[in-house]
Structure formats: C-alpha cells, structure tokens
Short mmCIF file of C-alpha atoms and ligand atoms in Angstrom, two decimals:
data_model
loop_
_atom_site.label_atom_id
_atom_site.label_comp_id
_atom_site.label_asym_id
_atom_site.label_seq_id
_atom_site.Cartn_x
_atom_site.Cartn_y
_atom_site.Cartn_z
CA MET A 1 146.12 -44.45 226.84
CA THR A 2 147.83 -46.68 224.63
CA SER A 3 151.08 -45.12 222.91
CA GLU A 4 149.26 -46.02 219.28
CA ASP A 5 146.63 -43.10 220.49
CA THR A 6 149.66 -41.18 222.03
CA PHE A 7 150.74 -41.13 218.59
CA LYS A 8 148.16 -40.54 216.52
CA LYS A 9 147.30 -37.08 218.81
CA ILE A 10 151.25 -36.66 218.25
CA ILE A 11 150.60 -36.86 214.26
CA ALA A 12 147.01 -34.19 214.81
CA HIS A 13 148.46 -31.63 216.88
CA CYS A 14 151.96 -31.85 214.78
CA LYS A 15 149.05 -29.92 211.56
CA GLU A 16 146.53 -28.35 214.21
CA TYR A 17 149.82 -25.74 215.26
CA GLY A 18 152.06 -25.59 211.89
CA PHE A 19 154.59 -28.51 212.72
CA ILE A 20 154.12 -30.84 209.60
CA PHE A 21 151.79 -30.91 206.47
CA PRO A 22 150.65 -34.28 204.65
CA SER A 23 152.52 -32.61 201.24
CA SER A 24 149.88 -31.62 198.45
CA GLU A 25 147.16 -31.98 200.85
CA ILE A 26 144.64 -30.31 199.01
CA TYR A 27 145.01 -33.36 196.65
CA ASP A 28 144.86 -35.84 199.19
CA GLY A 29 148.23 -35.99 199.84
CA LEU A 30 151.27 -37.85 198.57
CA GLY A 31 152.85 -41.28 199.86
CA ALA A 32 155.01 -40.54 202.72
CA VAL A 33 155.94 -37.45 201.81
CA TYR A 34 155.56 -34.65 204.07
CA ASP A 35 155.44 -30.86 204.48
CA TYR A 36 157.02 -28.52 207.87
CA GLY A 37 154.99 -25.55 208.83
CA GLN A 38 155.33 -22.52 210.22
CA ALA A 39 156.50 -24.36 213.45
CA GLY A 40 158.27 -27.08 211.95
CA VAL A 41 160.39 -25.72 209.85
CA GLU A 42 161.95 -23.46 212.78
CA LEU A 43 162.64 -26.03 214.89
CA LYS A 44 164.22 -28.31 211.69
CA ASN A 45 166.55 -25.63 211.26
CA ASN A 46 167.53 -25.32 214.86
CA ILE A 47 168.17 -29.27 215.61
CA LYS A 48 170.55 -28.77 212.06
CA LYS A 49 172.19 -26.16 213.15
CA TYR A 50 173.05 -27.64 216.98
CA TRP A 51 174.22 -31.06 214.65
CA TRP A 52 176.23 -28.26 211.83
CA ASP A 53 177.92 -27.10 214.91
CA ALA A 54 178.63 -29.63 216.91
CA MET A 55 180.63 -30.94 213.87
CA ILE A 56 182.52 -27.74 212.36
CA LEU A 57 182.12 -24.82 215.44
CA LEU A 58 183.87 -28.30 217.64
CA HIS A 59 186.66 -30.01 215.46
CA ASP A 60 188.94 -27.96 214.04
CA ASN A 61 189.40 -31.03 211.53
CA ILE A 62 185.87 -31.44 210.82
CA VAL A 63 184.86 -29.33 207.45
CA GLY A 64 181.51 -29.05 205.67
CA ILE A 65 180.08 -29.00 201.95
CA ASP A 66 177.08 -29.09 200.28
CA SER A 67 176.76 -31.76 197.08
CA ALA A 68 174.04 -31.30 194.71
CA ILE A 69 170.96 -34.32 194.50
CA PHE A 70 172.26 -35.38 191.08
CA MET A 71 175.16 -36.86 190.94
CA HIS A 72 176.93 -39.10 187.93
CA PRO A 73 174.86 -42.02 187.71
CA THR A 74 177.88 -44.26 187.90
CA VAL A 75 179.19 -43.12 191.25
CA TRP A 76 176.05 -45.43 192.72
CA LYS A 77 177.13 -48.00 190.35
CA ALA A 78 180.33 -47.93 192.29
CA SER A 79 178.94 -47.07 195.95
CA GLY A 80 176.98 -50.58 194.92
CA HIS A 81 173.72 -48.74 195.08
CA VAL A 82 172.25 -49.98 191.88
CA ASP A 83 172.90 -53.79 192.18
CA ALA A 84 172.37 -54.30 195.76
CA PHE A 85 170.28 -51.50 197.37
CA ASN A 86 167.38 -53.38 197.19
CA ASP A 87 164.33 -54.55 199.49
CA PRO A 88 162.43 -58.34 199.59
CA LEU A 89 159.22 -57.34 198.68
CA ILE A 90 156.32 -59.75 198.38
CA ASP A 91 152.90 -59.42 197.47
CA ASN A 92 149.13 -60.31 198.59
CA LYS A 93 147.34 -61.60 196.25
CA ASP A 94 143.83 -61.00 197.20
CA SER A 95 144.36 -57.32 198.89
CA LYS A 96 146.52 -56.30 196.41
CA LYS A 97 149.05 -55.08 199.02
CA ARG A 98 152.84 -54.80 198.76
CA TYR A 99 155.14 -55.64 202.12
CA ARG A 100 158.82 -55.95 202.94
CA ALA A 101 159.24 -59.36 203.48
CA ASP A 102 161.70 -58.87 206.10
CA VAL A 103 159.12 -56.59 208.06
CA LEU A 104 156.63 -58.88 208.14
CA LEU A 105 159.07 -61.41 209.58
CA GLU A 106 160.16 -58.53 212.33
CA GLU A 107 156.96 -57.59 213.58
CA HIS A 108 155.93 -61.21 213.68
CA ILE A 109 158.72 -61.59 216.13
CA ARG A 110 157.54 -58.57 217.89
CA LYS A 111 154.53 -60.16 218.29
CA ILE A 112 156.20 -62.82 220.42
CA GLU A 113 158.89 -60.62 221.92
CA ASP A 114 155.43 -58.27 223.29
CA LYS A 115 153.96 -62.06 224.58
CA LEU A 116 157.50 -62.93 226.85
CA SER A 117 157.04 -58.80 227.88
CA LYS A 118 153.91 -59.63 228.96
CA GLU A 119 154.72 -62.80 231.15
CA VAL A 120 157.59 -61.36 232.58
CA GLY A 121 154.98 -58.23 233.50
CA LYS A 122 152.37 -60.66 235.05
CA ALA A 123 155.76 -62.67 236.84
CA ALA A 124 157.03 -59.81 238.54
CA LYS A 125 153.63 -57.65 239.89
CA ARG A 126 152.82 -61.95 241.26
CA PHE A 127 156.55 -62.70 242.57
CA GLY A 128 156.58 -57.70 244.05
CA ASP A 129 160.14 -57.19 245.53
CA ALA A 130 161.65 -61.08 244.98
CA PHE A 131 161.80 -61.08 241.14
CA ASP A 132 164.63 -61.96 239.27
CA GLU A 133 163.86 -61.30 235.27
CA LYS A 134 167.12 -63.75 234.36
CA LYS A 135 166.24 -66.67 236.41
CA PHE A 136 162.71 -66.52 235.25
CA LEU A 137 163.76 -65.72 231.38
CA ASP A 138 166.06 -69.10 231.73
CA THR A 139 163.71 -71.37 233.70
CA ASN A 140 159.70 -70.61 232.84
CA GLN A 141 158.44 -72.72 230.25
CA ARG A 142 156.62 -70.02 228.15
CA ALA A 143 159.13 -67.84 228.28
CA LEU A 144 161.74 -70.23 227.34
CA GLU A 145 159.22 -71.10 224.02
CA TYR A 146 158.79 -67.50 222.88
CA ARG A 147 162.16 -66.87 223.58
CA GLN A 148 163.43 -69.63 221.29
CA GLN A 149 160.53 -69.30 218.39
CA ALA A 150 161.27 -65.87 218.47
CA GLY A 151 165.46 -66.26 218.17
CA HIS A 152 164.58 -69.24 215.63
CA ILE A 153 162.44 -66.96 213.15
CA ARG A 154 165.48 -64.46 213.21
CA ASP A 155 167.56 -66.62 212.63
CA ARG A 156 166.22 -68.08 209.61
CA MET A 157 165.53 -64.84 208.28
CA ASN A 158 168.96 -63.78 208.42
CA ASP A 159 170.38 -66.88 207.27
CA ALA A 160 167.93 -66.00 203.95
CA LEU A 161 168.61 -62.48 203.60
CA GLN A 162 172.68 -63.27 203.98
CA ARG A 163 172.35 -64.92 200.97
CA ASP A 164 169.59 -63.74 199.10
CA ASP A 165 167.29 -66.65 199.43
CA PHE A 166 163.86 -65.09 198.45
CA ASP A 167 162.21 -68.50 197.74
CA ALA A 168 163.17 -69.48 201.67
CA LEU A 169 162.08 -65.76 202.79
CA ARG A 170 158.66 -66.88 201.68
CA GLN A 171 158.47 -70.62 203.49
CA LEU A 172 159.54 -68.83 206.14
CA ILE A 173 156.83 -66.59 206.25
CA ILE A 174 154.51 -69.40 205.21
CA ASP A 175 155.60 -71.21 207.53
CA CYS A 176 154.80 -68.66 210.52
CA GLU A 177 151.64 -68.46 208.99
CA ILE A 178 151.51 -64.66 209.13
CA ALA A 179 148.90 -63.39 207.15
CA CYS A 180 148.24 -59.83 205.41
CA PRO A 181 146.30 -57.90 207.84
CA VAL A 182 144.32 -56.03 205.60
CA SER A 183 142.91 -58.91 203.50
CA GLY A 184 143.47 -62.57 206.53
CA THR A 185 144.56 -64.60 203.65
CA ARG A 186 148.00 -65.68 203.58
CA ASN A 187 148.04 -65.94 199.60
CA TRP A 188 151.36 -64.61 199.20
CA THR A 189 153.07 -64.05 195.73
CA GLU A 190 157.16 -64.95 195.12
CA VAL A 191 159.38 -62.28 196.65
CA ARG A 192 161.13 -60.39 194.38
CA GLN A 193 163.83 -57.53 194.28
CA PHE A 194 163.07 -53.50 194.50
CA ASN A 195 165.43 -51.08 194.32
CA LEU A 196 164.87 -48.42 196.17
CA MET A 197 166.03 -45.30 194.45
CA PHE A 198 163.96 -43.25 192.46
CA ALA A 199 165.57 -42.85 188.49
CA THR A 200 164.57 -39.68 186.29
CA GLU A 201 166.01 -38.39 182.98
CA MET A 202 168.58 -35.94 182.52
CA GLY A 203 168.92 -34.13 178.52
CA SER A 204 166.45 -34.58 176.35
CA THR A 205 165.51 -37.61 174.69
CA ALA A 206 166.67 -37.08 171.41
CA ASP A 207 170.07 -36.06 172.44
CA GLY A 208 169.87 -39.76 174.16
CA ALA A 209 169.11 -38.31 177.92
CA LEU A 210 171.11 -39.76 180.42
CA LYS A 211 169.29 -41.88 183.37
CA VAL A 212 170.40 -40.37 186.36
CA TYR A 213 168.75 -40.96 190.16
CA LEU A 214 167.80 -38.75 193.33
CA ARG A 215 170.62 -39.69 196.02
CA PRO A 216 169.56 -42.05 198.68
CA GLU A 217 172.14 -41.29 200.26
CA THR A 218 174.31 -37.62 201.26
CA ALA A 219 177.35 -40.08 202.12
CA GLN A 220 178.30 -40.24 198.15
CA GLY A 221 178.64 -36.64 197.95
CA ILE A 222 181.11 -36.28 200.64
CA PHE A 223 183.27 -39.61 199.27
CA VAL A 224 183.60 -37.79 195.77
CA ASN A 225 184.59 -34.64 197.09
CA TYR A 226 186.79 -35.95 199.72
CA LEU A 227 190.47 -34.82 196.86
CA ASN A 228 188.89 -31.66 196.31
CA VAL A 229 188.79 -31.13 200.25
CA GLN A 230 191.69 -32.47 201.31
CA LYS A 231 193.35 -30.26 199.00
CA THR A 232 191.83 -27.31 198.41
CA GLY A 233 191.99 -27.22 202.80
CA ARG A 234 194.88 -28.65 202.89
CA MET A 235 193.22 -31.43 205.28
CA LYS A 236 195.46 -34.33 207.42
CA ILE A 237 194.07 -37.57 208.10
CA PRO A 238 192.15 -37.39 210.18
CA PHE A 239 189.93 -35.09 209.26
CA GLY A 240 186.20 -35.15 208.54
CA ILE A 241 183.65 -33.79 206.03
CA ALA A 242 179.95 -33.17 206.92
CA GLN A 243 177.29 -32.33 205.05
CA ILE A 244 172.99 -31.76 205.40
CA GLY A 245 170.61 -32.66 203.01
CA LYS A 246 168.25 -34.08 200.71
CA ALA A 247 167.87 -37.64 200.42
CA PHE A 248 165.09 -39.92 198.21
CA ARG A 249 164.43 -43.36 198.67
CA ASN A 250 161.33 -45.17 197.37
CA GLU A 251 160.30 -46.95 200.16
CA ILE A 252 157.84 -49.81 199.79
CA VAL A 253 156.54 -49.48 203.48
CA ALA A 254 156.23 -45.78 204.23
CA ARG A 255 154.60 -45.41 207.90
CA GLN A 256 155.16 -44.02 210.75
CA PHE A 257 154.65 -40.37 210.02
CA ILE A 258 157.80 -38.89 209.43
CA PHE A 259 160.00 -41.96 210.34
CA ARG A 260 160.17 -43.32 207.18
CA MET A 261 160.11 -41.33 204.68
CA ARG A 262 160.37 -41.46 200.09
CA GLU A 263 161.92 -37.46 200.74
CA PHE A 264 164.01 -36.84 203.84
CA GLU A 265 166.87 -35.31 204.92
CA GLN A 266 170.09 -36.73 206.48
CA MET A 267 173.08 -35.47 208.32
CA GLU A 268 176.08 -37.33 207.58
CA MET A 269 179.64 -37.01 208.33
CA GLN A 270 182.37 -38.37 206.97
CA PHE A 271 185.74 -38.65 209.00
CA PHE A 272 188.23 -40.09 207.36
CA VAL A 273 191.41 -41.90 208.94
CA PRO A 274 194.82 -43.95 208.29
CA PRO A 275 193.88 -48.08 207.80
CA GLY A 276 194.01 -49.89 211.56
CA THR A 277 192.92 -47.22 213.21
CA GLU A 278 189.11 -47.05 212.39
CA LEU A 279 187.69 -49.10 215.39
CA GLN A 280 189.23 -46.52 217.87
CA TRP A 281 188.06 -43.83 215.84
CA TYR A 282 184.88 -45.79 215.72
CA GLU A 283 184.57 -46.36 219.34
CA LYS A 284 185.12 -42.97 219.88
CA TRP A 285 182.34 -41.54 217.49
CA LYS A 286 180.32 -43.92 219.39
CA GLU A 287 180.42 -41.93 222.05
CA LYS A 288 180.13 -38.23 221.18
CA ARG A 289 177.06 -38.88 218.60
CA MET A 290 175.52 -40.44 222.16
CA ASN A 291 176.36 -37.46 224.40
CA TRP A 292 175.25 -35.26 221.46
CA HIS A 293 171.91 -37.04 221.64
CA LYS A 294 172.06 -36.91 225.53
CA ALA A 295 172.98 -33.52 226.30
CA LEU A 296 169.33 -32.67 224.84
CA GLN A 297 168.17 -34.16 228.26
CA LEU A 298 165.34 -35.95 227.41
CA GLY A 299 166.19 -38.66 229.26
CA ASP A 300 169.69 -40.99 229.55
CA GLU A 301 167.41 -44.10 229.35
CA LYS A 302 165.51 -43.22 226.18
CA TYR A 303 168.68 -43.90 224.31
CA ARG A 304 170.20 -46.98 223.16
CA PHE A 305 173.22 -49.23 221.12
CA HIS A 306 172.17 -51.88 219.16
CA GLN A 307 174.89 -53.24 216.98
CA HIS A 308 174.87 -55.25 214.09
CA GLU A 309 175.29 -58.71 213.78
CA LYS A 310 174.85 -59.05 210.13
CA LEU A 311 177.12 -56.44 208.38
CA ALA A 312 176.88 -54.67 205.19
CA HIS A 313 179.45 -55.56 203.00
CA TYR A 314 181.24 -52.13 203.41
CA ALA A 315 181.52 -52.29 207.14
CA ASN A 316 183.90 -54.05 209.96
CA ALA A 317 181.92 -53.07 212.62
CA ALA A 318 178.05 -50.74 212.74
CA SER A 319 176.00 -49.77 215.51
CA ASP A 320 172.78 -47.83 215.86
CA ILE A 321 171.50 -45.75 218.00
CA GLU A 322 167.80 -46.24 218.72
CA PHE A 323 165.60 -44.44 220.62
CA ALA A 324 162.19 -45.20 222.52
CA PHE A 325 159.66 -43.97 219.75
CA PRO A 326 156.04 -44.07 220.49
CA PHE A 327 156.37 -47.00 218.66
CA GLY A 328 159.44 -49.24 220.33
CA PHE A 329 162.92 -48.59 220.53
CA LYS A 330 163.61 -48.09 216.47
CA GLU A 331 167.14 -46.44 215.26
CA LEU A 332 167.78 -42.95 214.63
CA GLU A 333 171.32 -42.94 213.88
CA GLY A 334 173.70 -44.86 212.28
CA ILE A 335 177.83 -45.39 213.27
CA HIS A 336 179.03 -46.92 210.70
CA SER A 337 182.48 -48.26 210.17
CA ARG A 338 182.87 -48.02 206.24
CA THR A 339 186.38 -49.31 205.65
CA ASP A 340 188.37 -47.76 202.60
CA PHE A 341 185.44 -49.84 200.54
CA ASP A 342 183.74 -46.65 199.00
CA LEU A 343 187.00 -44.36 198.17
CA SER A 344 188.20 -47.42 197.08
CA GLN A 345 185.82 -47.95 194.35
CA HIS A 346 185.53 -44.33 193.48
CA GLN A 347 189.01 -44.91 192.34
CA LYS A 348 188.19 -48.39 190.08
CA TYR A 349 185.61 -46.93 188.54
CA SER A 350 186.67 -43.41 187.64
CA GLY A 351 190.21 -44.70 187.42
CA LYS A 352 191.30 -41.55 189.51
CA LYS A 353 193.99 -42.45 192.18
CA ILE A 354 192.33 -41.56 195.55
CA ARG A 355 194.81 -41.30 197.69
CA TYR A 356 196.51 -39.88 201.18
CA PHE A 357 199.80 -39.35 201.28
CA ASP A 358 200.82 -39.18 204.80
CA PRO A 359 204.35 -36.49 204.55
CA GLU A 360 205.55 -37.67 208.44
CA HIS A 361 205.43 -41.37 207.79
CA ASN A 362 206.34 -40.73 204.57
CA GLU A 363 203.53 -43.35 202.83
CA SER A 364 200.91 -43.63 200.68
CA TYR A 365 197.58 -44.57 201.84
CA THR A 366 193.76 -45.11 201.38
CA PRO A 367 191.72 -43.38 204.43
CA PHE A 368 189.33 -45.65 206.00
CA VAL A 369 186.28 -44.11 206.59
CA ILE A 370 183.74 -43.86 209.86
CA GLU A 371 180.79 -42.48 209.42
CA THR A 372 178.32 -40.78 211.56
CA SER A 373 174.84 -40.51 209.74
CA ILE A 374 171.48 -39.26 211.36
CA GLY A 375 168.05 -38.73 209.94
CA LEU A 376 167.30 -35.10 210.20
CA ASP A 377 163.32 -36.06 210.47
CA ARG A 378 163.00 -38.86 212.42
CA MET A 379 165.76 -36.43 214.74
CA PHE A 380 162.50 -34.22 214.76
CA LEU A 381 160.38 -36.91 215.53
CA SER A 382 162.50 -37.70 218.39
CA ILE A 383 161.98 -34.26 220.28
CA ILE A 384 158.13 -33.87 219.07
CA SER A 385 157.33 -37.58 220.52
CA ASN A 386 159.18 -36.71 223.54
CA ALA A 387 157.73 -33.52 223.74
CA TYR A 388 153.80 -33.94 223.90
CA THR A 389 153.00 -33.62 227.16
CA GLU A 390 148.79 -33.55 228.21
CA GLU A 391 148.30 -32.05 232.32
CA THR A 392 145.81 -31.35 234.06
CA LEU A 393 145.88 -28.63 236.09
CA THR A 394 144.14 -27.00 238.77
CA LYS A 395 142.69 -23.52 238.67
CA GLU A 396 142.33 -21.14 241.39
CA ASP A 397 138.32 -21.71 242.06
CA GLY A 398 139.69 -25.88 242.53
CA SER A 399 138.42 -26.78 239.53
CA ALA A 400 140.27 -28.98 236.18
CA ASP A 401 141.93 -27.33 233.61
CA GLU A 402 143.67 -29.02 230.45
CA ARG A 403 146.74 -27.83 228.31
CA VAL A 404 148.41 -29.33 225.89
CA VAL A 405 152.50 -28.39 225.81
CA MET A 406 155.76 -29.19 224.24
CA ARG A 407 158.22 -30.05 226.45
CA ILE A 408 160.68 -29.21 223.22
CA PRO A 409 164.65 -28.63 224.84
CA PRO A 410 164.29 -24.30 224.57
CA ALA A 411 167.28 -24.57 222.26
CA LEU A 412 165.60 -25.75 220.07
CA ALA A 413 161.77 -24.55 219.95
CA PRO A 414 160.57 -22.83 216.97
CA VAL A 415 159.83 -19.38 219.00
CA LYS A 416 161.71 -18.27 222.02
CA LEU A 417 159.87 -16.20 223.46
CA ALA A 418 155.78 -14.56 223.08
CA VAL A 419 155.37 -10.47 223.93
CA LEU A 420 151.88 -10.78 225.22
CA PRO A 421 150.08 -7.07 226.50
CA LEU A 422 147.41 -7.31 228.83
CA VAL A 423 144.89 -6.19 228.09
CA LYS A 424 144.52 -4.28 223.94
CA LYS A 425 144.86 -0.73 225.02
CA ASP A 426 145.99 1.84 227.75
CA GLY A 427 149.05 1.78 225.59
CA LEU A 428 150.09 -2.20 226.64
CA PRO A 429 150.48 -2.77 222.90
CA GLU A 430 152.74 -0.45 221.55
CA LYS A 431 154.54 -0.95 224.88
CA ALA A 432 154.78 -4.64 224.15
CA VAL A 433 156.18 -4.35 220.68
CA GLU A 434 158.68 -1.87 221.67
CA ILE A 435 159.93 -4.59 223.88
CA LYS A 436 159.06 -7.32 220.96
CA ASN A 437 161.73 -5.20 218.45
CA ARG A 438 164.05 -4.84 220.50
CA LEU A 439 164.65 -8.49 220.89
CA LYS A 440 163.88 -9.57 217.57
CA PHE A 441 167.60 -9.40 216.71
CA GLU A 442 168.49 -12.15 219.03
CA PHE A 443 165.52 -14.50 219.52
CA ASN A 444 162.27 -15.49 217.62
CA CYS A 445 159.72 -13.85 218.46
CA GLN A 446 156.09 -13.51 218.56
CA TYR A 447 153.57 -10.97 219.25
CA ASP A 448 149.98 -11.76 220.61
CA GLU A 449 147.29 -9.40 221.42
CA LYS A 450 144.35 -11.80 220.50
CA ASP A 451 141.92 -13.72 222.91
CA SER A 452 142.43 -13.92 226.38
CA ILE A 453 145.89 -14.02 227.99
CA GLY A 454 144.55 -17.65 229.25
CA LYS A 455 144.28 -18.87 225.39
CA ARG A 456 147.50 -16.85 224.79
CA TYR A 457 149.61 -19.17 226.94
CA ARG A 458 148.24 -22.13 225.84
CA ARG A 459 149.47 -21.35 221.90
CA GLN A 460 152.13 -20.73 223.04
CA ASP A 461 152.75 -23.51 225.68
CA ALA A 462 151.21 -26.08 222.54
CA ILE A 463 154.32 -24.78 220.39
CA GLY A 464 157.01 -25.26 222.86
CA THR A 465 157.80 -21.72 223.42
CA PRO A 466 160.26 -21.36 226.90
CA TYR A 467 158.93 -17.59 227.68
CA CYS A 468 156.03 -15.39 227.79
CA ILE A 469 156.40 -12.12 228.27
CA THR A 470 153.50 -10.14 229.89
CA VAL A 471 153.14 -6.37 229.36
CA ASP A 472 151.01 -4.82 231.93
CA HIS A 473 149.73 -1.73 233.62
CA GLN A 474 152.99 -1.67 236.04
CA THR A 475 155.08 -2.21 232.90
CA LEU A 476 154.22 1.50 232.40
CA ASP A 477 155.21 2.86 235.61
CA ASN A 478 158.33 0.88 236.18
CA ASP A 479 159.35 -0.85 232.98
CA THR A 480 159.09 -4.08 235.07
CA VAL A 481 157.12 -6.99 233.15
CA THR A 482 156.10 -10.94 234.15
CA VAL A 483 158.06 -13.81 232.81
CA ARG A 484 155.96 -16.84 232.57
CA HIS A 485 158.25 -20.38 232.48
CA ARG A 486 156.60 -22.35 230.07
CA ASP A 487 156.94 -25.90 231.86
CA THR A 488 156.88 -25.19 235.85
CA MET A 489 154.02 -22.24 234.90
CA LYS A 490 155.38 -20.08 237.48
CA GLN A 491 156.27 -16.24 237.08
CA GLU A 492 158.45 -13.76 238.29
CA ARG A 493 158.96 -9.65 237.82
CA VAL A 494 161.92 -8.41 236.28
CA LYS A 495 163.03 -5.01 235.07
CA THR A 496 162.95 -5.52 230.84
CA GLY A 497 166.53 -5.12 231.14
CA GLN A 498 167.26 -8.38 232.62
CA LEU A 499 165.26 -10.10 229.59
CA PRO A 500 168.18 -10.61 227.24
CA GLU A 501 170.46 -12.52 229.86
CA ILE A 502 167.49 -14.52 231.63
CA ILE A 503 166.19 -15.65 228.10
CA ALA A 504 169.68 -16.37 226.12
CA GLY A 505 170.90 -17.75 229.46
CA LYS A 506 168.52 -20.94 229.04
CA VAL A 507 166.92 -20.42 225.41
CA SER A 508 171.12 -20.08 223.23
CA LEU A 509 172.77 -23.08 221.47
CA LYS A 510 176.00 -21.80 223.10
CA SER A 511 174.78 -23.55 226.63
CA LEU A 512 173.79 -27.30 225.05
CA LEU A 513 177.48 -26.91 222.56
CA GLU A 514 179.63 -26.17 226.20
CA LYS A 515 178.42 -29.08 227.75
CA LEU A 516 179.97 -31.09 224.49
CA GLY A 517 182.72 -29.11 225.05
P1 ATP B 601 166.11 -48.48 207.93
O1 ATP B 601 166.64 -49.65 208.30
O2 ATP B 601 164.73 -47.90 209.31
O3 ATP B 601 165.63 -48.32 206.95
P2 ATP B 601 168.66 -47.84 207.52
O4 ATP B 601 169.38 -48.64 208.01
O5 ATP B 601 168.20 -48.40 205.56
O6 ATP B 601 167.54 -47.27 208.18
P3 ATP B 601 170.71 -45.96 207.16
O7 ATP B 601 170.90 -46.03 205.25
O8 ATP B 601 171.99 -45.98 207.63
O9 ATP B 601 169.27 -46.01 207.19
O10 ATP B 601 169.95 -44.06 207.51
C1 ATP B 601 170.92 -43.23 208.29
C2 ATP B 601 170.04 -42.51 208.74
O11 ATP B 601 169.28 -41.59 207.77
C3 ATP B 601 169.10 -43.63 209.48
O12 ATP B 601 169.53 -43.72 210.87
C4 ATP B 601 167.84 -43.00 209.60
O13 ATP B 601 167.81 -41.73 210.56
C5 ATP B 601 167.03 -41.81 208.37
N1 ATP B 601 166.92 -42.56 207.27
C6 ATP B 601 167.06 -44.07 207.07
N2 ATP B 601 165.47 -43.99 206.35
C7 ATP B 601 165.36 -43.01 205.86
C8 ATP B 601 163.57 -42.61 205.62
N3 ATP B 601 163.12 -43.80 204.67
N4 ATP B 601 163.22 -41.20 205.80
C9 ATP B 601 163.93 -41.46 207.21
N5 ATP B 601 164.61 -41.01 207.57
C10 ATP B 601 165.43 -41.98 206.89
#
C-alpha cells in the first residue's frame, strides 16, 4: 500500500468515526475548511490541554491570554502583514488552475530528490552491508547529477524569492519544464503577489466602515498585550505569554487535508528576554519543544529539526520541527528568534512606549522575543496519521480477522474507557451503568450494549479507546470485571475498586507532564 493510499484511508476513517468532517458537507463542502466531530473535538481538547499545561503549569514565568480575533487594522500594518504577507501565485491559462510558484518548484525538486533516493535504495540493495551511502552520493555519476540539479534549482528559487523577482521565478518554472498537473501544458501567466489575509468590514458602510482583518496568526494579540500583562501580572523578564486560538489564511494551495487549512488553530507562546540572550533561549526552547513532542512516544525518528537558511526580515534564527507525515517530513512547529522587531514596530506605529525596566540593572530596553508556534490541526494530523494501524489477527478457530486500531497516546485518546455488559440481560446492563456512573467524573467513558462484544471492541479500537471494561455474570458474584487493553488486546480480571487506579495510571496527563518535569 502506498503512503498516498494510507493517507486516503486515514481521511476516510476520520470521517467514518467522527473525528473530522468536511465543512458544510451537505453543500458539498468548503475548500480547506473542516469541522471536528464528536471524537475529534475530544482529541483536540486533550492536545490543547497537554500544550497549555506544559506551558502554564510547568513554568512559573509563563501566563496565558485569550485575545480577540479582530484587531485594530494598524496592528497588521505594523507587523508587516499588510505589505509582506504574500505568496507568489501563477495560473495555468488552459486549466485555469492557480498554484503557488514556490510550491510548484518545491514539488519539482522533490521529484528529483525522490529519484536520488531510489538510486540510493537500489545501490544499498546491490552492495548490502558494504554500502557506504556518503561515498555513493559523492562519486556516483547519476547521484551527483541529481544532487547538482536539485541544488541549482533551489538556489535560483531562493534567490528570486529573496529579491521578489517574479520574472525570474516564472523563468525558472519554464526552464524546469514544469507542466500543470491538470492540463499538462506549460502555458503559464505572469507570477503575481497575493496577500493571504482575509479582510472584512466592521461597522455600517454609512459610518465609513473600518476594514478589518481576520488575524493570520495569534502572535500579534500577545505583542499588543505585552504591557498589559507585564504590568498587571508584575512579570519579570524573562517571561512568556501563551495563547491558543483561531487564525485565518487565504491559502492558495490548500491541500493535504488538515495540513493546510484556511481556518485553523495555533498554539503560540512568546517568550520575552533581555537583548543579547535570545540565542541561548532559542536553543533552550528548541530543546524543550522537541521534548514535549517526544514525550508522546510516537517514535523519536519521526521528528527532525529543519534550520531556516533564509530568514524572515524580523528573525535572527529560526527552525522548524518537522514530522514524518504520510506525505513526507513537513513542518509541524516553528521556533523563531523574532528579535525586538514586533514590539519596536508597535511602539513606532502606536506612539506608546513599549519597554521593560530592569530594576536589578537599572536599565530599560525593548525585550527580544523567542516564539514557539505550533498548528493545533497539524499536531492533530501527526497524532492520527501515526495512530492509524491496520492489523491482521488470527481468531481462535485459526481463521483471519482484521482490525483498525488508532494507537493514540492514551492521555490524548478521545474516550478513555468503554463499559460493556457482555449480554443485554440478567442485570448486566444495570451493573455496567453503575460502574460507568462511578467513573464518569474522572474519565471520559462510553457505555455500549449494542451488537456482539467483538464488534463493540472494534468500534472502540477505531477511536483509540485505551480500555474496554466488560461486565459479565461473574461481576455480579464477586465484583470483578475484565479489562481489555487496546494495543495488546490482552485481558485481565480485576476488582471494580481497582479500576480508577489502573486507568489513571495510563491515561492521565500527569504522567506525561511529569516526564517534562
Ligand atoms: P507553511 O510554511 O507550512 O505555510 P508557515 O511557516 O507559514 O507554514 P507559521 O507562520 O510559522 O507557518 O505558523 C506556525 C504554525 O502554524 C506552523 O508550524 C503550522 O503548524 C501552523 N500553520 C500555518 N499555516 C497553517 C495552515 N494553513 N493550516 C494549518 N496549520 C497551519
């Protein structure tokens, strides 16, 4: 099965089991906008809580806010978004399809790199244990050609982007002989800039309505509240402000399910530090954020850093944490050293003094900022795409059976346990409801009595429920139940009184947070 097939199956599974639905589906959906269903919203809330608690509970010097989506339009002038939050777009005249010029080129480069990987794979097979990848890459003629080709295109692209030279960008697309995937032709328009912010109007037109934007990032809500929080919270630098909230971008190429959406959610933390110390803090936050991801135990090899070579005008260092999505390693989170750019800009545009007075050193300065910014939806996608597992099982009679199990980290699982009466009679449902009612205050529980026990187990596997508690006749005699573990399918018999401890041991956020200490 190709990774594309797997990805399609994951999307279908998300819909079938109430994780994610296309927005306004009865009207055929809305491009790159999605709704979270009954299982999805629980998983999403658990991810938020894991992030929020890791920031707020584990750091004395980080506090949270929840700022409005609408902000004064000058905020976006000061931040640079009105003038520079653009993507270069190009249209194919035959298919009328629109593309991001840089994405077309990136995809072209990726194809060359895929060819290179294939060569490496073939050689590794041929030479077996004696294979030296580095030597192969440095000496094999074909490998050298692919590497040179990819590097040359990337250099030309970065150069054109850096200089905003759209003619050069278009020429590169033509030189690479890139064709539209839909029409197959190379009949391209000029490259134009396209601003990604959604705009709307506030107030009635008669009053002279104000053009406002839907925020394209949550960060600016933090910067404009820096003084409020610092003063009212009596915060001493270094300190951080965390926020979770919606952001909106009119993405030109919105594909890959919830990877690139037009309405999405960000979890951002801006950490204010004295000038000159920012690069130490940048390294520290890179490490902390990587640890946060790895604590989920999806596999350390699924993550890697990608350091930005071309920096945004406001940054003096930037890295992404990339995750191995089904369509390759892609950005999951950004860690940026944003200098004092944002606060200085807001000081300039608002005319208000935005500085920090350090009483110990008796000096005042504009703080520097380290930002950690992660897309909640991308985080969600990393969890579910990693969790989706198809298994072939052997039944007791020797025949084969299949199950799809979502191996979601138990602390994030939408439902923590299901209580299932073995049969729908003899007082078992009543007993099961009683047990569920005892546990529901602490855990998200489900009660299910419909269909065979096997089918009920499968339904819980499909949403990633870590535990199934089965109530049978023996329960009525000695107050014991069987506990079935999702991943191993092993069952053990325990006293009902032991349930809270057994379940909490695996599903509580506490144990995850303790790892981060
Ligand atoms: P990309 O290069 O993929 O467009 P970006 O570098 O523009 O992303 P940032 O502005 O750094 O992204 O935003 C921080 C985080 O927000 C990203 O790491 C990503 O997880 C998330 N994010 C950004 N754009 C989107 C989107 N359109 N849909 C979903 N998540 C997004």
